[in-house]
Structures are given as C-alpha cells and as structure tokens.
Amino acid sequence: MKPLVPQYGAAALADVVPSILAGLGVPDMTPILGLPGARRVCLLLVDGLGWKSLRSREAEAPFLSSLASEREPITAGFPATTATSIAALGTGLPPGENGVVGYSFAAADNVMLNALGWHRHADGRPVDLRSRIVPEEFQPHRTAFERAADAGVAVSIVAPRDQNGSGLSRAVLRGGRFISAHTLGDLTSRTLEALRAHDRAFCYAYHGDLDVLGHVYGPSSDPWRHQLAYVDQLAARIADGLPHGAMLVITADHGMVEIAADDRVDLDNEPLLQDGVRMLGGEARARHVYTESGATDDVFDAWQDLLGDRAWILRRDDAIAAGWFGPQVDDRVRPRIGDLVVAAQRTLAMTRTRTEVRLSRFVGQHGSLTPHEQLVPLMVFQKG
C-alpha cells in the first residue's frame, strides 16, 4: 500500500480559497481548481465529511450526493486533521509554508502546541499559549482572507462563538468579520445575511457536529448517518436561499477511519517506543516523534521493528522530500516537524492512554495518508 500524498498545487485544500477568490477578482489568486466565477460565494466547511463516507451514504444525503456526482474529490493535506486543514484554507498555503503541521507539534522552546486550542498541557490542564506564542507572529503570512479584504471583498466567518479570537483563528483566519453561530438554524441565517449584505462577498461557514459523532461512534454508525441527513438539509437550505448568481462551495477538512479494537498500539505503555524519544506530537493516526540528540536512527529502527507495515515511517528530511507537507517547507517550519513522521496504515491507532485519555477512546480517527482520510469532496452549486 502506497501513501496518498496530497496533490498540493493541483487538487488540495490549500487550492480552494485562492480558486474562489480568483473568481471574485482578487489579484494574484490562481484558479487552480477551475471553479466558476461569482461575486458572492459561501464556502461551507463540514468537519469530518470524507469523500468515501459521503459516497456510500447517498440515501441520507441526496442533495450533497447529487453535487458530488458531478465532481472529483480533492486531497486534504498532511496531516489530514482539522487545524492543518483550516490553516490551508485560510492562508491558501500548504502546511510547510503556513507552519501548522499537525494537531500538536513542537513550537517555541520545544513546547508542544495544541494548534486547535492554542495551548499546552501542564499537570493535566490546558495552559493558554496565546501570549507566549503570538498567533500573528507564529503564522506571519498574510491570509487569503486579508488579501480578499484588501481587494474590497466583504469577508465573513460564521462559526461557533469559541472560535472567535482563538489562537488558530488569529493565526490563519484573520481578515474577516466574525459572526457567531450556535445551531444549524442560525448558521444558515447568518451565512445568507452575510452574502445578501454586500454586492461582492465571501463567507466562510463552519459546521463541526458530524466530526464529533464520527469520533465517538464511527463514520459508519447510525448517529453519523442521521447527522449527515441534517447536514444535507443545511447545505440545501443555504443553496435555496442564495442571492441570484451566488455560489455555494462545500468541502471538508478530512475523512475518517474506524479503528479496529485489536489494532491499537499504546505509546504510553510500550517501552520499546519510548527509548530515545524526547517528545511526541500529533494524534493517533499521524505522529511527530522528536528524538534525543543522536538517537534518531535507533528510534527509527525500534518503531519500524514494532510497527512494521502497519505504518509509514519517514525521517524528517525524507517526509519533506516526499512532499508530505507541500512542495516547500520554510526554514522556520522545519523544526516543528518531528525527527520522525509516522503515518498509520489501514486501521492502526497509535494511542496514548495516559496523556490523551479521551482521544485514545475514539472509534473514528484521522490524520494519515489513506484515501478514507485524504479524499474530501469539493461540491459546487450556483444559483441561476
């Protein structure tokens, strides 16, 4: 089995917003994905809506399935996880350039940064890092949203209230007016209001409940299937309410796999995988392994011997050369990547039952380079 390396610059999440903004007339944006032009566009991000899962559930999602049948999927990026994917959308850059290289990774002074919460854990509790690791400095590139606003586009972000002013939002989504949404009802209403209020508008809208149910029950479960039906109605209602000529683009940040009960390796209780390891980042399907000085080769051999063909294991330079993080990796970003990068195959989960208690229990996991995790939809509806 070969890894599905993201198609950066051809068909990846980092190409979505530049392609949309090119159609809005924003300078220096490349329309790589060939999307139609429109003066008002909503980008709806459905967290956890993998292409493989969607295509197997046409009965629950007739509207989304009809749109999906007209287009090919794109790739998420590596790791296939929410923080990295949102960073790719917001900046229009692959992780090797925007610097958000995973769910968690080594940041300033070897601090392990959780990019979703912008915190680290101390004594089992999250410690806010926004004052120590300033988001605008950590990700210094101008976001695609800022560039759109500079060009006169009214940019809005419709998302849960706790994302307003978060470290990740400040790092990769800055440049838009934040509008809080609590439920499907006001997500629909606020999105349509944002589009109708301006002649030239871009609205990024986020829905996360499908991902939650996928983690807890799995993406083939009844709860996930029922939530997909609600998501289908959400998308259909936004489409129906669009102003004339406006466009709805729907995508996802990653897919998901269901972990077999007997296919878990507990990194907190496996001594052979701890020797020479200084820090561990990432999540159950994609790990950054930071080694003690001079120990990288020995750690590589130990992980390879124990995991075998259950994972792809590359040294940092090899993962970069293979294009996992994009066609280029900035010098400031390189140290954030593990000395080893480990991506799970098939149904393996590399859990940490002492330090990641809740995450280790999840049935559905994501992050790696398999088609179920990498392939996400890119669906388009334009109001005639």
mmCIF file of C-alpha atoms in Angstrom:
data_model
loop_
_atom_site.group_PDB
_atom_site.id
_atom_site.type_symbol
_atom_site.label_atom_id
_atom_site.label_comp_id
_atom_site.label_asym_id
_atom_site.label_seq_id
_atom_site.Cartn_x
_atom_site.Cartn_y
_atom_site.Cartn_z
ATOM 1 C CA MET A 1 0.000 0.000 0.000
ATOM 2 C CA LYS A 2 1.356 3.405 -1.017
ATOM 3 C CA PRO A 3 0.614 6.657 0.813
ATOM 4 C CA LEU A 4 -1.791 9.060 -0.902
ATOM 5 C CA VAL A 5 0.422 12.155 -0.955
ATOM 6 C CA PRO A 6 -1.682 15.339 -1.076
ATOM 7 C CA GLN A 7 -1.941 16.963 -4.510
ATOM 8 C CA TYR A 8 -0.717 20.399 -3.456
ATOM 9 C CA GLY A 9 -0.966 22.923 -6.264
ATOM 10 C CA ALA A 10 -3.333 20.719 -8.252
ATOM 11 C CA ALA A 11 -6.173 19.408 -6.090
ATOM 12 C CA ALA A 12 -5.727 20.117 -2.375
ATOM 13 C CA LEU A 13 -7.496 22.181 0.280
ATOM 14 C CA ALA A 14 -4.820 24.863 0.057
ATOM 15 C CA ASP A 15 -6.000 25.477 -3.518
ATOM 16 C CA VAL A 16 -9.690 26.023 -2.657
ATOM 17 C CA VAL A 17 -9.848 29.603 -1.373
ATOM 18 C CA PRO A 18 -7.386 31.015 -3.944
ATOM 19 C CA SER A 19 -9.531 29.429 -6.665
ATOM 20 C CA ILE A 20 -12.677 31.011 -5.194
ATOM 21 C CA LEU A 21 -11.058 34.416 -4.755
ATOM 22 C CA ALA A 22 -9.727 34.368 -8.315
ATOM 23 C CA GLY A 23 -13.356 34.235 -9.417
ATOM 24 C CA LEU A 24 -14.056 37.220 -7.155
ATOM 25 C CA GLY A 25 -11.375 39.229 -8.906
ATOM 26 C CA VAL A 26 -8.806 39.230 -6.084
ATOM 27 C CA PRO A 27 -5.339 39.922 -7.551
ATOM 28 C CA ASP A 28 -2.615 37.261 -7.612
ATOM 29 C CA MET A 29 -5.003 34.389 -6.891
ATOM 30 C CA THR A 30 -4.632 31.338 -9.137
ATOM 31 C CA PRO A 31 -7.824 29.493 -10.209
ATOM 32 C CA ILE A 32 -6.215 26.070 -9.959
ATOM 33 C CA LEU A 33 -9.487 24.193 -9.401
ATOM 34 C CA GLY A 34 -11.361 25.789 -12.273
ATOM 35 C CA LEU A 35 -14.339 26.958 -10.201
ATOM 36 C CA PRO A 36 -16.977 29.218 -11.767
ATOM 37 C CA GLY A 37 -16.727 32.931 -11.092
ATOM 38 C CA ALA A 38 -19.240 34.623 -8.793
ATOM 39 C CA ARG A 39 -19.492 37.910 -6.900
ATOM 40 C CA ARG A 40 -20.924 36.263 -3.786
ATOM 41 C CA VAL A 41 -19.567 32.954 -2.530
ATOM 42 C CA CYS A 42 -20.131 30.820 0.572
ATOM 43 C CA LEU A 43 -17.513 28.223 1.439
ATOM 44 C CA LEU A 44 -19.162 25.689 3.756
ATOM 45 C CA LEU A 45 -16.666 23.507 5.625
ATOM 46 C CA VAL A 46 -18.268 20.348 7.039
ATOM 47 C CA ASP A 47 -15.825 18.922 9.563
ATOM 48 C CA GLY A 48 -15.281 15.193 9.026
ATOM 49 C CA LEU A 49 -17.221 14.760 5.764
ATOM 50 C CA GLY A 50 -14.905 12.353 3.957
ATOM 51 C CA TRP A 51 -15.479 11.586 0.280
ATOM 52 C CA LYS A 52 -15.598 7.813 0.817
ATOM 53 C CA SER A 53 -18.177 8.042 3.601
ATOM 54 C CA LEU A 54 -20.338 10.521 1.698
ATOM 55 C CA ARG A 55 -20.393 8.451 -1.482
ATOM 56 C CA SER A 56 -21.522 5.385 0.465
ATOM 57 C CA ARG A 57 -24.490 7.269 2.006
ATOM 58 C CA GLU A 58 -26.438 8.656 -0.942
ATOM 59 C CA ALA A 59 -29.830 7.893 0.618
ATOM 60 C CA GLU A 60 -29.097 10.083 3.659
ATOM 61 C CA ALA A 61 -27.623 12.949 1.621
ATOM 62 C CA PRO A 62 -29.443 13.292 -1.709
ATOM 63 C CA PHE A 63 -28.529 16.961 -2.235
ATOM 64 C CA LEU A 64 -24.836 16.558 -1.411
ATOM 65 C CA SER A 65 -24.645 13.309 -3.379
ATOM 66 C CA SER A 66 -26.095 14.954 -6.460
ATOM 67 C CA LEU A 67 -23.394 17.639 -6.270
ATOM 68 C CA ALA A 68 -20.643 15.108 -5.532
ATOM 69 C CA SER A 69 -21.553 13.061 -8.588
ATOM 70 C CA GLU A 70 -20.572 15.998 -10.803
ATOM 71 C CA ARG A 71 -17.006 16.423 -9.498
ATOM 72 C CA GLU A 72 -13.911 14.524 -8.425
ATOM 73 C CA PRO A 73 -12.611 14.662 -4.827
ATOM 74 C CA ILE A 74 -9.576 16.643 -3.739
ATOM 75 C CA THR A 75 -6.965 15.864 -1.080
ATOM 76 C CA ALA A 76 -6.897 17.333 2.405
ATOM 77 C CA GLY A 77 -3.197 17.803 3.107
ATOM 78 C CA PHE A 78 -0.947 16.227 5.723
ATOM 79 C CA PRO A 79 -1.741 15.553 8.417
ATOM 80 C CA ALA A 80 -5.412 15.172 7.497
ATOM 81 C CA THR A 81 -6.642 16.964 10.591
ATOM 82 C CA THR A 82 -8.767 20.000 11.388
ATOM 83 C CA ALA A 83 -6.109 22.506 12.455
ATOM 84 C CA THR A 84 -3.895 21.804 9.459
ATOM 85 C CA SER A 85 -6.806 21.871 7.016
ATOM 86 C CA ILE A 86 -8.296 25.115 8.337
ATOM 87 C CA ALA A 87 -4.841 26.662 8.112
ATOM 88 C CA ALA A 88 -4.577 25.561 4.485
ATOM 89 C CA LEU A 89 -7.987 27.048 3.667
ATOM 90 C CA GLY A 90 -7.406 30.311 5.498
ATOM 91 C CA THR A 91 -3.918 31.004 4.189
ATOM 92 C CA GLY A 92 -4.099 29.317 0.794
ATOM 93 C CA LEU A 93 -0.749 27.728 1.660
ATOM 94 C CA PRO A 94 0.337 24.128 2.373
ATOM 95 C CA PRO A 95 1.435 23.264 5.936
ATOM 96 C CA GLY A 96 5.108 23.509 5.047
ATOM 97 C CA GLU A 97 4.587 27.227 4.451
ATOM 98 C CA ASN A 98 1.818 28.220 6.880
ATOM 99 C CA GLY A 99 3.515 26.253 9.671
ATOM 100 C CA VAL A 100 0.527 24.440 11.170
ATOM 101 C CA VAL A 101 1.941 20.949 10.696
ATOM 102 C CA GLY A 102 -0.482 18.921 12.788
ATOM 103 C CA TYR A 103 -2.913 18.651 15.654
ATOM 104 C CA SER A 104 0.015 19.158 18.030
ATOM 105 C CA PHE A 105 3.687 19.741 17.335
ATOM 106 C CA ALA A 106 6.850 21.295 18.771
ATOM 107 C CA ALA A 107 6.694 25.079 18.875
ATOM 108 C CA ALA A 108 8.789 27.700 20.700
ATOM 109 C CA ASP A 109 11.360 26.331 23.167
ATOM 110 C CA ASN A 110 10.234 22.763 22.483
ATOM 111 C CA VAL A 111 6.764 23.481 23.840
ATOM 112 C CA MET A 112 4.169 21.084 22.452
ATOM 113 C CA LEU A 113 1.489 23.320 20.956
ATOM 114 C CA ASN A 114 -2.060 22.032 20.557
ATOM 115 C CA ALA A 115 -2.990 24.083 17.485
ATOM 116 C CA LEU A 116 -6.756 23.695 17.841
ATOM 117 C CA GLY A 117 -6.846 25.119 21.366
ATOM 118 C CA TRP A 118 -3.556 27.052 21.131
ATOM 119 C CA HIS A 119 -2.486 25.570 24.441
ATOM 120 C CA ARG A 120 -0.167 23.061 26.044
ATOM 121 C CA HIS A 121 -0.925 20.708 28.900
ATOM 122 C CA ALA A 122 0.642 21.071 32.342
ATOM 123 C CA ASP A 123 -0.438 18.877 35.266
ATOM 124 C CA GLY A 124 -3.251 17.553 33.089
ATOM 125 C CA ARG A 125 -4.714 21.011 32.453
ATOM 126 C CA PRO A 126 -4.583 23.214 29.336
ATOM 127 C CA VAL A 127 -2.420 26.334 29.575
ATOM 128 C CA ASP A 128 -3.269 29.154 27.141
ATOM 129 C CA LEU A 129 -0.274 29.997 24.940
ATOM 130 C CA ARG A 130 -1.611 32.997 23.008
ATOM 131 C CA SER A 131 0.576 35.451 24.931
ATOM 132 C CA ARG A 132 3.710 33.313 24.665
ATOM 133 C CA ILE A 133 3.240 32.058 21.101
ATOM 134 C CA VAL A 134 1.611 35.033 19.398
ATOM 135 C CA PRO A 135 -0.564 33.633 16.587
ATOM 136 C CA GLU A 136 0.083 36.503 14.157
ATOM 137 C CA GLU A 137 3.842 36.005 14.547
ATOM 138 C CA PHE A 138 3.707 32.213 14.524
ATOM 139 C CA GLN A 139 1.938 32.322 11.121
ATOM 140 C CA PRO A 140 3.229 35.581 9.586
ATOM 141 C CA HIS A 141 1.971 35.223 6.009
ATOM 142 C CA ARG A 142 -0.988 37.398 5.065
ATOM 143 C CA THR A 143 -4.036 35.190 4.986
ATOM 144 C CA ALA A 144 -6.163 34.737 1.882
ATOM 145 C CA PHE A 145 -8.974 36.407 3.833
ATOM 146 C CA GLU A 146 -6.837 39.518 4.430
ATOM 147 C CA ARG A 147 -5.889 39.678 0.781
ATOM 148 C CA ALA A 148 -9.546 39.413 -0.218
ATOM 149 C CA ALA A 149 -10.500 42.212 2.168
ATOM 150 C CA ASP A 150 -7.689 44.364 0.763
ATOM 151 C CA ALA A 151 -9.250 43.894 -2.675
ATOM 152 C CA GLY A 152 -12.623 45.167 -1.470
ATOM 153 C CA VAL A 153 -14.358 41.852 -0.823
ATOM 154 C CA ALA A 154 -16.607 41.733 2.264
ATOM 155 C CA VAL A 155 -15.214 38.732 4.163
ATOM 156 C CA SER A 156 -17.264 36.993 6.886
ATOM 157 C CA ILE A 157 -16.642 33.992 9.131
ATOM 158 C CA VAL A 158 -19.717 32.206 10.513
ATOM 159 C CA ALA A 159 -18.666 29.717 13.167
ATOM 160 C CA PRO A 160 -19.152 28.722 16.834
ATOM 161 C CA ARG A 161 -18.521 31.526 19.338
ATOM 162 C CA ASP A 162 -15.486 29.843 20.926
ATOM 163 C CA GLN A 163 -13.582 30.172 17.637
ATOM 164 C CA ASN A 164 -13.777 33.958 17.810
ATOM 165 C CA GLY A 165 -10.346 35.233 18.830
ATOM 166 C CA SER A 166 -8.912 31.747 19.258
ATOM 167 C CA GLY A 167 -5.231 31.283 18.563
ATOM 168 C CA LEU A 168 -5.905 29.293 15.417
ATOM 169 C CA SER A 169 -8.407 31.851 14.108
ATOM 170 C CA ARG A 170 -5.959 34.677 14.741
ATOM 171 C CA ALA A 171 -3.172 32.758 13.026
ATOM 172 C CA VAL A 172 -4.907 31.571 9.865
ATOM 173 C CA LEU A 173 -8.413 33.118 9.548
ATOM 174 C CA ARG A 174 -7.697 36.752 10.337
ATOM 175 C CA GLY A 175 -9.105 39.319 7.970
ATOM 176 C CA GLY A 176 -12.824 38.554 8.149
ATOM 177 C CA ARG A 177 -15.730 39.767 10.276
ATOM 178 C CA PHE A 178 -16.597 37.039 12.798
ATOM 179 C CA ILE A 179 -20.276 36.146 13.228
ATOM 180 C CA SER A 180 -21.174 33.657 15.976
ATOM 181 C CA ALA A 181 -23.470 30.746 15.130
ATOM 182 C CA HIS A 182 -24.866 28.349 17.726
ATOM 183 C CA THR A 183 -27.013 25.880 15.767
ATOM 184 C CA LEU A 184 -27.839 24.824 12.228
ATOM 185 C CA GLY A 185 -30.609 27.432 12.117
ATOM 186 C CA ASP A 186 -28.505 30.487 12.726
ATOM 187 C CA LEU A 187 -25.584 29.074 10.747
ATOM 188 C CA THR A 188 -27.943 29.125 7.764
ATOM 189 C CA SER A 189 -29.451 32.507 8.590
ATOM 190 C CA ARG A 190 -26.178 34.314 9.361
ATOM 191 C CA THR A 191 -24.496 32.926 6.256
ATOM 192 C CA LEU A 192 -27.272 34.123 3.962
ATOM 193 C CA GLU A 193 -27.380 37.515 5.677
ATOM 194 C CA ALA A 194 -23.652 37.951 5.136
ATOM 195 C CA LEU A 195 -23.986 37.197 1.429
ATOM 196 C CA ARG A 196 -27.010 39.417 0.891
ATOM 197 C CA ALA A 197 -25.492 42.417 2.677
ATOM 198 C CA HIS A 198 -22.817 43.095 0.072
ATOM 199 C CA ASP A 199 -22.507 43.087 -3.689
ATOM 200 C CA ARG A 200 -19.104 41.365 -3.521
ATOM 201 C CA ALA A 201 -18.820 38.938 -0.639
ATOM 202 C CA PHE A 202 -17.025 35.830 0.576
ATOM 203 C CA CYS A 203 -18.407 33.932 3.577
ATOM 204 C CA TYR A 204 -16.627 31.024 5.259
ATOM 205 C CA ALA A 205 -19.078 28.919 7.290
ATOM 206 C CA TYR A 206 -18.096 26.024 9.593
ATOM 207 C CA HIS A 207 -20.122 23.083 10.918
ATOM 208 C CA GLY A 208 -18.483 20.597 13.307
ATOM 209 C CA ASP A 209 -21.077 18.166 14.713
ATOM 210 C CA LEU A 210 -20.569 15.451 12.087
ATOM 211 C CA ASP A 211 -16.925 15.131 13.108
ATOM 212 C CA VAL A 212 -17.853 14.775 16.783
ATOM 213 C CA LEU A 213 -20.180 11.858 16.072
ATOM 214 C CA GLY A 214 -17.653 10.267 13.759
ATOM 215 C CA HIS A 215 -15.062 10.283 16.538
ATOM 216 C CA VAL A 216 -17.412 8.927 19.186
ATOM 217 C CA TYR A 217 -19.359 6.338 17.192
ATOM 218 C CA GLY A 218 -17.527 5.948 13.889
ATOM 219 C CA PRO A 219 -18.355 7.230 10.386
ATOM 220 C CA SER A 220 -20.481 4.176 9.556
ATOM 221 C CA SER A 221 -22.662 4.468 12.682
ATOM 222 C CA ASP A 222 -26.351 5.368 12.874
ATOM 223 C CA PRO A 223 -25.676 8.669 14.732
ATOM 224 C CA TRP A 224 -23.242 9.737 11.993
ATOM 225 C CA ARG A 225 -25.707 8.745 9.301
ATOM 226 C CA HIS A 226 -28.547 10.734 10.910
ATOM 227 C CA GLN A 227 -26.318 13.800 11.345
ATOM 228 C CA LEU A 228 -25.333 13.571 7.689
ATOM 229 C CA ALA A 229 -29.007 13.915 6.798
ATOM 230 C CA TYR A 230 -29.156 17.157 8.821
ATOM 231 C CA VAL A 231 -26.003 18.418 7.102
ATOM 232 C CA ASP A 232 -27.607 17.658 3.755
ATOM 233 C CA GLN A 233 -30.596 19.807 4.741
ATOM 234 C CA LEU A 234 -28.269 22.575 5.929
ATOM 235 C CA ALA A 235 -26.491 22.692 2.584
ATOM 236 C CA ALA A 236 -29.758 22.526 0.648
ATOM 237 C CA ARG A 237 -31.288 25.400 2.628
ATOM 238 C CA ILE A 238 -28.237 27.603 2.137
ATOM 239 C CA ALA A 239 -28.307 26.804 -1.575
ATOM 240 C CA ASP A 240 -32.005 27.595 -1.806
ATOM 241 C CA GLY A 241 -31.547 30.949 -0.058
ATOM 242 C CA LEU A 242 -28.594 32.191 -2.094
ATOM 243 C CA PRO A 243 -28.947 35.509 -3.901
ATOM 244 C CA HIS A 244 -29.178 35.267 -7.686
ATOM 245 C CA GLY A 245 -25.811 34.351 -9.197
ATOM 246 C CA ALA A 246 -24.227 33.477 -5.835
ATOM 247 C CA MET A 247 -22.269 30.274 -5.379
ATOM 248 C CA LEU A 248 -22.035 27.663 -2.610
ATOM 249 C CA VAL A 249 -18.837 25.613 -2.369
ATOM 250 C CA ILE A 250 -18.845 22.691 0.075
ATOM 251 C CA THR A 251 -15.779 20.821 1.251
ATOM 252 C CA ALA A 252 -14.372 19.054 4.328
ATOM 253 C CA ASP A 253 -11.181 19.087 6.336
ATOM 254 C CA HIS A 254 -10.602 15.332 6.386
ATOM 255 C CA GLY A 255 -12.254 11.935 6.224
ATOM 256 C CA MET A 256 -12.070 9.275 8.890
ATOM 257 C CA VAL A 257 -11.380 5.581 9.515
ATOM 258 C CA GLU A 258 -12.836 3.288 12.145
ATOM 259 C CA ILE A 259 -10.198 1.757 14.388
ATOM 260 C CA ALA A 260 -10.267 -1.973 14.995
ATOM 261 C CA ALA A 261 -10.351 -2.878 18.684
ATOM 262 C CA ASP A 262 -7.256 -5.065 18.308
ATOM 263 C CA ASP A 263 -5.305 -2.603 16.176
ATOM 264 C CA ARG A 264 -4.181 -0.090 18.786
ATOM 265 C CA VAL A 265 -0.625 0.500 19.988
ATOM 266 C CA ASP A 266 -0.424 2.383 23.285
ATOM 267 C CA LEU A 267 2.642 4.609 23.088
ATOM 268 C CA ASP A 268 2.417 5.386 26.821
ATOM 269 C CA ASN A 269 2.785 1.706 27.705
ATOM 270 C CA GLU A 270 5.222 0.472 25.084
ATOM 271 C CA PRO A 271 8.807 0.831 26.391
ATOM 272 C CA LEU A 272 10.375 -0.060 23.041
ATOM 273 C CA LEU A 273 8.763 3.016 21.509
ATOM 274 C CA GLN A 274 9.833 5.341 24.337
ATOM 275 C CA ASP A 275 13.609 4.852 24.358
ATOM 276 C CA GLY A 276 15.349 7.874 22.874
ATOM 277 C CA VAL A 277 12.084 9.782 22.441
ATOM 278 C CA ARG A 278 12.060 13.320 23.808
ATOM 279 C CA MET A 279 8.505 14.366 22.882
ATOM 280 C CA LEU A 280 5.532 13.018 20.964
ATOM 281 C CA GLY A 281 3.146 15.157 18.937
ATOM 282 C CA GLY A 282 0.313 14.626 16.530
ATOM 283 C CA GLU A 283 -2.579 12.246 17.093
ATOM 284 C CA ALA A 284 -3.436 8.572 16.822
ATOM 285 C CA ARG A 285 -3.126 8.319 13.034
ATOM 286 C CA ALA A 286 -0.218 10.728 12.456
ATOM 287 C CA ARG A 287 2.626 11.224 14.919
ATOM 288 C CA HIS A 288 5.546 13.608 15.173
ATOM 289 C CA VAL A 289 8.361 11.848 17.047
ATOM 290 C CA TYR A 290 11.047 14.151 18.487
ATOM 291 C CA THR A 291 14.177 12.269 19.464
ATOM 292 C CA GLU A 292 17.023 12.794 21.873
ATOM 293 C CA SER A 293 20.257 14.054 20.326
ATOM 294 C CA GLY A 294 21.876 11.305 18.264
ATOM 295 C CA ALA A 295 19.042 8.833 18.824
ATOM 296 C CA THR A 296 17.053 9.242 15.617
ATOM 297 C CA ASP A 297 18.389 6.154 13.844
ATOM 298 C CA ASP A 298 17.854 3.904 16.876
ATOM 299 C CA VAL A 299 14.333 5.253 17.382
ATOM 300 C CA PHE A 300 13.582 4.728 13.694
ATOM 301 C CA ASP A 301 14.711 1.096 13.916
ATOM 302 C CA ALA A 302 12.657 0.456 17.074
ATOM 303 C CA TRP A 303 9.458 1.929 15.626
ATOM 304 C CA GLN A 304 9.982 0.134 12.327
ATOM 305 C CA ASP A 305 10.579 -3.204 14.050
ATOM 306 C CA LEU A 306 7.442 -2.926 16.183
ATOM 307 C CA LEU A 307 5.027 -1.367 13.697
ATOM 308 C CA GLY A 308 6.291 -2.973 10.506
ATOM 309 C CA ASP A 309 3.949 -2.418 7.564
ATOM 310 C CA ARG A 310 1.221 -1.006 9.820
ATOM 311 C CA ALA A 311 2.653 2.491 9.350
ATOM 312 C CA TRP A 312 4.723 4.633 7.012
ATOM 313 C CA ILE A 313 7.746 5.900 8.959
ATOM 314 C CA LEU A 314 9.996 8.571 7.474
ATOM 315 C CA ARG A 315 12.759 10.745 8.825
ATOM 316 C CA ARG A 316 12.021 14.468 8.713
ATOM 317 C CA ASP A 317 14.076 15.186 5.597
ATOM 318 C CA ASP A 318 12.548 12.222 3.783
ATOM 319 C CA ALA A 319 8.985 13.264 4.645
ATOM 320 C CA ILE A 320 9.749 16.759 3.374
ATOM 321 C CA ALA A 321 11.343 15.393 0.186
ATOM 322 C CA ALA A 322 8.339 13.139 -0.374
ATOM 323 C CA GLY A 323 6.113 16.226 -0.422
ATOM 324 C CA TRP A 324 4.005 15.296 2.604
ATOM 325 C CA PHE A 325 3.962 18.910 3.845
ATOM 326 C CA GLY A 326 3.912 20.605 0.442
ATOM 327 C CA PRO A 327 6.343 21.465 -2.355
ATOM 328 C CA GLN A 328 8.451 23.547 0.026
ATOM 329 C CA VAL A 329 8.987 23.820 3.773
ATOM 330 C CA ASP A 330 10.067 27.156 5.226
ATOM 331 C CA ASP A 331 13.131 27.194 7.457
ATOM 332 C CA ARG A 332 11.047 28.463 10.394
ATOM 333 C CA VAL A 333 8.671 25.494 9.952
ATOM 334 C CA ARG A 334 11.201 22.674 9.591
ATOM 335 C CA PRO A 335 11.919 22.269 13.357
ATOM 336 C CA ARG A 336 8.192 21.895 14.049
ATOM 337 C CA ILE A 337 8.163 18.617 12.111
ATOM 338 C CA GLY A 338 9.180 15.533 14.054
ATOM 339 C CA ASP A 339 12.590 13.939 13.646
ATOM 340 C CA LEU A 340 10.425 11.022 12.559
ATOM 341 C CA VAL A 341 6.978 11.309 10.991
ATOM 342 C CA VAL A 342 4.751 8.252 11.423
ATOM 343 C CA ALA A 343 1.546 7.838 9.416
ATOM 344 C CA ALA A 344 -0.755 4.916 10.189
ATOM 345 C CA GLN A 345 -1.887 2.430 7.573
ATOM 346 C CA ARG A 346 -5.204 0.530 7.430
ATOM 347 C CA THR A 347 -6.916 0.702 10.873
ATOM 348 C CA LEU A 348 -3.938 1.291 13.200
ATOM 349 C CA ALA A 349 -4.236 3.810 16.047
ATOM 350 C CA MET A 350 -1.130 4.950 17.950
ATOM 351 C CA THR A 351 -2.851 5.985 21.163
ATOM 352 C CA ARG A 352 -1.635 7.492 24.445
ATOM 353 C CA THR A 353 -3.960 6.235 27.141
ATOM 354 C CA ARG A 354 -2.322 8.170 29.988
ATOM 355 C CA THR A 355 -1.763 11.547 28.351
ATOM 356 C CA GLU A 356 -4.570 11.564 25.741
ATOM 357 C CA VAL A 357 -7.258 9.725 27.639
ATOM 358 C CA ARG A 358 -10.344 10.946 25.798
ATOM 359 C CA LEU A 359 -8.770 10.977 22.344
ATOM 360 C CA SER A 360 -7.490 7.433 22.776
ATOM 361 C CA ARG A 361 -11.028 6.111 23.212
ATOM 362 C CA PHE A 362 -12.311 7.422 19.889
ATOM 363 C CA VAL A 363 -13.720 4.883 17.459
ATOM 364 C CA GLY A 364 -13.173 7.176 14.472
ATOM 365 C CA GLN A 365 -9.699 8.636 13.884
ATOM 366 C CA HIS A 366 -7.946 10.578 11.127
ATOM 367 C CA GLY A 367 -4.689 12.226 10.149
ATOM 368 C CA SER A 368 -2.922 9.797 7.840
ATOM 369 C CA LEU A 369 -2.386 9.297 4.111
ATOM 370 C CA THR A 370 -5.074 6.749 3.280
ATOM 371 C CA PRO A 371 -7.882 7.524 0.794
ATOM 372 C CA HIS A 372 -10.518 7.431 3.560
ATOM 373 C CA GLU A 373 -8.704 10.259 5.377
ATOM 374 C CA GLN A 374 -7.245 12.239 2.493
ATOM 375 C CA LEU A 375 -10.092 12.382 -0.014
ATOM 376 C CA VAL A 376 -12.632 15.128 0.631
ATOM 377 C CA PRO A 377 -15.434 16.487 -1.577
ATOM 378 C CA LEU A 378 -15.393 19.730 -3.481
ATOM 379 C CA MET A 379 -19.007 20.395 -4.389
ATOM 380 C CA VAL A 380 -20.361 23.455 -6.187
ATOM 381 C CA PHE A 381 -23.858 24.904 -6.509
ATOM 382 C CA GLN A 382 -24.556 28.184 -8.283
ATOM 383 C CA LYS A 383 -27.919 29.915 -8.048
ATOM 384 C CA GLY A 384 -29.300 30.623 -11.506
#
